Amino acid sequence: MTEQQSCRRRPQARLLPFTAASAALALYALRLRPRLLTWGATPDETDRAYPGDELFPDADGTSTMATTLPAPPEKVWPWLVQMGGDRAGWYSWDLLDHFGEPSADRIAPEWQTLEEGQRLPATRDGQAWFTVARVEPNRTLVLRSDLRLPSGHSFDPDWEARPPARMDGVWGFHLRPTADGTTRLVVRTRGQGRPRALTRPFDLLLGEPAHFIMQTRQFHNLRTRLAAAA
């Protein structure tokens, strides 16, 4: 190989990692990401409006995931209503979202009361929480989260000024009965982040994939618990 040929190949070689990364990003954005954001949901479930959507009419991001659970809504609801960091847990990857403590595998009567405005701790120190935004027994549970950045601590938008850097959103659980006595559980997330130049890359690279991993695990564990109870 001549020195001239070698010089021509060096820029081409340097472009290969960039080209590969661009192709991978395009594949994720065009093919994989839409599937992650609508995992298990039908087009009708994805297109439908749900309680809690109105809290963020100009949402920057949204997802709709769904699964079929082997029990009617009135049997599913007790498992959902007892969720919380200081209650039954979240039925997902406990090492990541429940301080390493196993989520409950039974219905606990002491955790069956839930009211709008109630706070459900999300961290052991209580500085991050979900606020119960909507409760309709056997049908709808919507949890709201408002976080300061970069601390990740919660704030109350009804009583505190909104910080310039924040992430706000809802995590909604919607139960719909089926003709064969099972339940379609549709989970809708919807929210906003500011400044968008900061929160948008976070959503794409970490937030959305993490939600997919945690939500599909929760679906699996709820199905397992309901099957065992039956």
GROMACS .gro file of C-alpha atoms in nm:
model
  230
    1MET     CA    1   0.000   0.000   0.000
    2THR     CA    2   0.137   0.337  -0.095
    3GLU     CA    3   0.157   0.630   0.147
    4GLN     CA    4  -0.106   0.813  -0.060
    5GLN     CA    5  -0.353   0.522  -0.034
    6SER     CA    6  -0.291   0.499   0.341
    7CYS     CA    7  -0.372   0.868   0.388
    8ARG     CA    8  -0.698   0.827   0.199
    9ARG     CA    9  -0.807   0.537   0.419
   10ARG     CA   10  -0.741   0.704   0.755
   11PRO     CA   11  -1.035   0.953   0.733
   12GLN     CA   12  -1.260   0.671   0.613
   13ALA     CA   13  -1.159   0.459   0.912
   14ARG     CA   14  -1.231   0.744   1.150
   15LEU     CA   15  -1.580   0.777   1.003
   16LEU     CA   16  -1.673   0.414   1.068
   17PRO     CA   17  -1.760   0.453   1.441
   18PHE     CA   18  -1.969   0.761   1.363
   19THR     CA   19  -2.150   0.581   1.082
   20ALA     CA   20  -2.220   0.277   1.301
   21ALA     CA   21  -2.347   0.492   1.587
   22SER     CA   22  -2.572   0.689   1.352
   23ALA     CA   23  -2.717   0.368   1.207
   24ALA     CA   24  -2.782   0.226   1.554
   25LEU     CA   25  -2.949   0.549   1.665
   26ALA     CA   26  -3.170   0.555   1.356
   27LEU     CA   27  -3.270   0.190   1.411
   28TYR     CA   28  -3.364   0.262   1.772
   29ALA     CA   29  -3.558   0.580   1.691
   30LEU     CA   30  -3.749   0.441   1.393
   31ARG     CA   31  -3.807   0.077   1.485
   32LEU     CA   32  -3.736  -0.007   1.848
   33ARG     CA   33  -3.847   0.303   2.039
   34PRO     CA   34  -4.209   0.304   1.907
   35ARG     CA   35  -4.241  -0.060   2.017
   36LEU     CA   36  -4.104   0.012   2.363
   37LEU     CA   37  -4.346   0.302   2.414
   38THR     CA   38  -4.652   0.095   2.311
   39TRP     CA   39  -4.552  -0.250   2.436
   40GLY     CA   40  -4.851  -0.485   2.452
   41ALA     CA   41  -5.108  -0.212   2.376
   42THR     CA   42  -5.356  -0.223   2.089
   43PRO     CA   43  -5.394   0.079   1.858
   44ASP     CA   44  -5.726   0.157   2.025
   45GLU     CA   45  -5.568   0.150   2.371
   46THR     CA   46  -5.282   0.369   2.255
   47ASP     CA   47  -5.506   0.629   2.089
   48ARG     CA   48  -5.760   0.653   2.372
   49ALA     CA   49  -5.759   0.933   2.631
   50TYR     CA   50  -5.735   0.833   2.999
   51PRO     CA   51  -5.793   1.010   3.332
   52GLY     CA   52  -5.479   1.200   3.422
   53ASP     CA   53  -5.395   1.297   3.065
   54GLU     CA   54  -5.551   1.636   3.132
   55LEU     CA   55  -5.286   1.712   3.396
   56PHE     CA   56  -5.030   1.749   3.117
   57PRO     CA   57  -5.216   1.862   2.804
   58ASP     CA   58  -4.888   1.971   2.641
   59ALA     CA   59  -4.681   1.669   2.738
   60ASP     CA   60  -4.332   1.634   2.593
   61GLY     CA   61  -4.346   1.256   2.613
   62THR     CA   62  -4.597   0.977   2.659
   63SER     CA   63  -4.616   0.600   2.655
   64THR     CA   64  -4.897   0.344   2.665
   65MET     CA   65  -4.816  -0.014   2.763
   66ALA     CA   66  -5.062  -0.292   2.838
   67THR     CA   67  -5.103  -0.653   2.942
   68THR     CA   68  -5.381  -0.901   3.018
   69LEU     CA   69  -5.407  -1.012   3.381
   70PRO     CA   70  -5.575  -1.343   3.478
   71ALA     CA   71  -5.842  -1.197   3.706
   72PRO     CA   72  -6.131  -0.947   3.692
   73PRO     CA   73  -6.063  -0.580   3.783
   74GLU     CA   74  -6.198  -0.616   4.138
   75LYS     CA   75  -5.930  -0.881   4.203
   76VAL     CA   76  -5.653  -0.674   4.043
   77TRP     CA   77  -5.736  -0.347   4.221
   78PRO     CA   78  -5.629  -0.455   4.574
   79TRP     CA   79  -5.278  -0.521   4.445
   80LEU     CA   80  -5.254  -0.176   4.284
   81VAL     CA   81  -5.407   0.025   4.566
   82GLN     CA   82  -5.152  -0.104   4.817
   83MET     CA   83  -4.847   0.006   4.616
   84GLY     CA   84  -4.595   0.241   4.773
   85GLY     CA   85  -4.238   0.251   4.897
   86ASP     CA   86  -4.353   0.219   5.258
   87ARG     CA   87  -4.637  -0.018   5.171
   88ALA     CA   88  -4.641  -0.318   4.937
   89GLY     CA   89  -4.366  -0.198   4.704
   90TRP     CA   90  -4.409  -0.167   4.326
   91TYR     CA   91  -4.387  -0.534   4.210
   92SER     CA   92  -4.097  -0.453   3.978
   93TRP     CA   93  -3.720  -0.492   4.026
   94ASP     CA   94  -3.712  -0.448   4.403
   95LEU     CA   95  -3.338  -0.392   4.412
   96LEU     CA   96  -3.388  -0.080   4.202
   97ASP     CA   97  -3.714   0.068   4.331
   98HIS     CA   98  -3.787  -0.086   4.673
   99PHE     CA   99  -3.457  -0.064   4.860
  100GLY     CA  100  -3.389  -0.431   4.792
  101GLU     CA  101  -3.689  -0.542   4.997
  102PRO     CA  102  -3.932  -0.787   4.830
  103SER     CA  103  -4.265  -0.645   4.719
  104ALA     CA  104  -4.568  -0.792   4.893
  105ASP     CA  105  -4.697  -1.128   4.774
  106ARG     CA  106  -5.030  -1.097   4.957
  107ILE     CA  107  -5.317  -0.853   4.995
  108ALA     CA  108  -5.271  -0.650   5.314
  109PRO     CA  109  -5.594  -0.505   5.461
  110GLU     CA  110  -5.403  -0.221   5.627
  111TRP     CA  111  -5.295  -0.089   5.285
  112GLN     CA  112  -5.632  -0.095   5.111
  113THR     CA  113  -5.719   0.271   5.173
  114LEU     CA  114  -5.593   0.535   4.932
  115GLU     CA  115  -5.703   0.897   4.891
  116GLU     CA  116  -5.633   1.168   4.637
  117GLY     CA  117  -5.351   1.390   4.760
  118GLN     CA  118  -5.187   1.111   4.957
  119ARG     CA  119  -4.811   1.078   4.919
  120LEU     CA  120  -4.644   0.745   4.846
  121PRO     CA  121  -4.269   0.754   4.924
  122ALA     CA  122  -4.043   0.653   4.638
  123THR     CA  123  -3.712   0.674   4.829
  124ARG     CA  124  -3.610   0.555   5.173
  125ASP     CA  125  -3.540   0.910   5.296
  126GLY     CA  126  -3.884   1.028   5.183
  127GLN     CA  127  -3.748   1.315   4.975
  128ALA     CA  128  -3.906   1.177   4.658
  129TRP     CA  129  -4.265   1.062   4.637
  130PHE     CA  130  -4.565   0.999   4.416
  131THR     CA  131  -4.884   1.194   4.485
  132VAL     CA  132  -5.215   1.016   4.431
  133ALA     CA  133  -5.384   1.227   4.162
  134ARG     CA  134  -5.686   1.017   4.061
  135VAL     CA  135  -5.860   0.725   4.232
  136GLU     CA  136  -6.157   0.538   4.090
  137PRO     CA  137  -6.181   0.196   4.260
  138ASN     CA  138  -6.152  -0.105   4.031
  139ARG     CA  139  -6.090   0.123   3.734
  140THR     CA  140  -5.826   0.399   3.761
  141LEU     CA  141  -5.526   0.490   3.974
  142VAL     CA  142  -5.309   0.784   3.864
  143LEU     CA  143  -4.988   0.874   4.046
  144ARG     CA  144  -4.812   1.204   3.988
  145SER     CA  145  -4.441   1.283   4.026
  146ASP     CA  146  -4.281   1.630   4.033
  147LEU     CA  147  -3.901   1.625   4.071
  148ARG     CA  148  -3.640   1.897   4.102
  149LEU     CA  149  -3.325   1.855   3.898
  150PRO     CA  150  -3.053   1.761   3.955
  151SER     CA  151  -3.136   1.659   4.315
  152GLY     CA  152  -3.427   1.429   4.222
  153HIS     CA  153  -3.622   1.554   4.524
  154SER     CA  154  -3.997   1.603   4.497
  155PHE     CA  155  -4.177   1.935   4.523
  156ASP     CA  156  -4.545   2.023   4.555
  157PRO     CA  157  -4.660   2.223   4.248
  158ASP     CA  158  -4.970   2.341   4.434
  159TRP     CA  159  -4.766   2.514   4.706
  160GLU     CA  160  -4.417   2.569   4.567
  161ALA     CA  161  -4.283   2.764   4.271
  162ARG     CA  162  -4.184   2.539   3.984
  163PRO     CA  163  -3.806   2.511   3.965
  164PRO     CA  164  -3.645   2.595   3.629
  165ALA     CA  165  -3.501   2.242   3.604
  166ARG     CA  166  -3.759   1.973   3.670
  167MET     CA  167  -3.935   1.658   3.550
  168ASP     CA  168  -4.311   1.627   3.600
  169GLY     CA  169  -4.536   1.341   3.496
  170VAL     CA  170  -4.811   1.092   3.569
  171TRP     CA  171  -4.806   0.713   3.594
  172GLY     CA  172  -5.160   0.591   3.536
  173PHE     CA  173  -5.308   0.243   3.582
  174HIS     CA  174  -5.634   0.179   3.399
  175LEU     CA  175  -5.831  -0.144   3.442
  176ARG     CA  176  -6.075  -0.261   3.175
  177PRO     CA  177  -6.276  -0.587   3.206
  178THR     CA  178  -6.275  -0.836   2.921
  179ALA     CA  179  -6.550  -1.068   2.803
  180ASP     CA  180  -6.370  -1.376   2.939
  181GLY     CA  181  -6.338  -1.242   3.295
  182THR     CA  182  -5.980  -1.120   3.275
  183THR     CA  183  -5.849  -0.763   3.288
  184ARG     CA  184  -5.668  -0.541   3.045
  185LEU     CA  185  -5.426  -0.329   3.247
  186VAL     CA  186  -5.327  -0.021   3.046
  187VAL     CA  187  -5.044   0.189   3.190
  188ARG     CA  188  -5.017   0.544   3.057
  189THR     CA  189  -4.726   0.776   3.132
  190ARG     CA  190  -4.730   1.140   3.034
  191GLY     CA  191  -4.511   1.430   3.134
  192GLN     CA  192  -4.290   1.731   3.076
  193GLY     CA  193  -3.928   1.817   3.143
  194ARG     CA  194  -3.743   2.148   3.166
  195PRO     CA  195  -3.504   2.256   3.027
  196ARG     CA  196  -3.588   2.037   2.730
  197ALA     CA  197  -3.231   2.043   2.601
  198LEU     CA  198  -3.135   1.856   2.920
  199THR     CA  199  -3.433   1.631   2.979
  200ARG     CA  200  -3.490   1.518   2.619
  201PRO     CA  201  -3.159   1.329   2.587
  202PHE     CA  202  -3.217   1.180   2.934
  203ASP     CA  203  -3.561   1.055   2.829
  204LEU     CA  204  -3.437   0.899   2.508
  205LEU     CA  205  -3.122   0.736   2.641
  206LEU     CA  206  -3.223   0.640   2.995
  207GLY     CA  207  -3.575   0.732   3.106
  208GLU     CA  208  -3.776   0.549   2.839
  209PRO     CA  209  -3.565   0.229   2.835
  210ALA     CA  210  -3.567   0.220   3.216
  211HIS     CA  211  -3.944   0.258   3.225
  212PHE     CA  212  -3.982  -0.029   2.976
  213ILE     CA  213  -3.761  -0.257   3.186
  214MET     CA  214  -3.939  -0.172   3.512
  215GLN     CA  215  -4.292  -0.177   3.368
  216THR     CA  216  -4.263  -0.512   3.192
  217ARG     CA  217  -4.124  -0.659   3.515
  218GLN     CA  218  -4.423  -0.522   3.705
  219PHE     CA  219  -4.660  -0.676   3.451
  220HIS     CA  220  -4.489  -1.013   3.494
  221ASN     CA  221  -4.498  -1.002   3.874
  222LEU     CA  222  -4.863  -0.897   3.886
  223ARG     CA  223  -4.959  -1.185   3.657
  224THR     CA  224  -4.761  -1.424   3.878
  225ARG     CA  225  -4.926  -1.302   4.199
  226LEU     CA  226  -5.276  -1.312   4.053
  227ALA     CA  227  -5.224  -1.662   3.912
  228ALA     CA  228  -5.100  -1.782   4.250
  229ALA     CA  229  -5.395  -1.624   4.428
  230ALA     CA  230  -5.638  -1.790   4.192
   0.00000   0.00000   0.00000
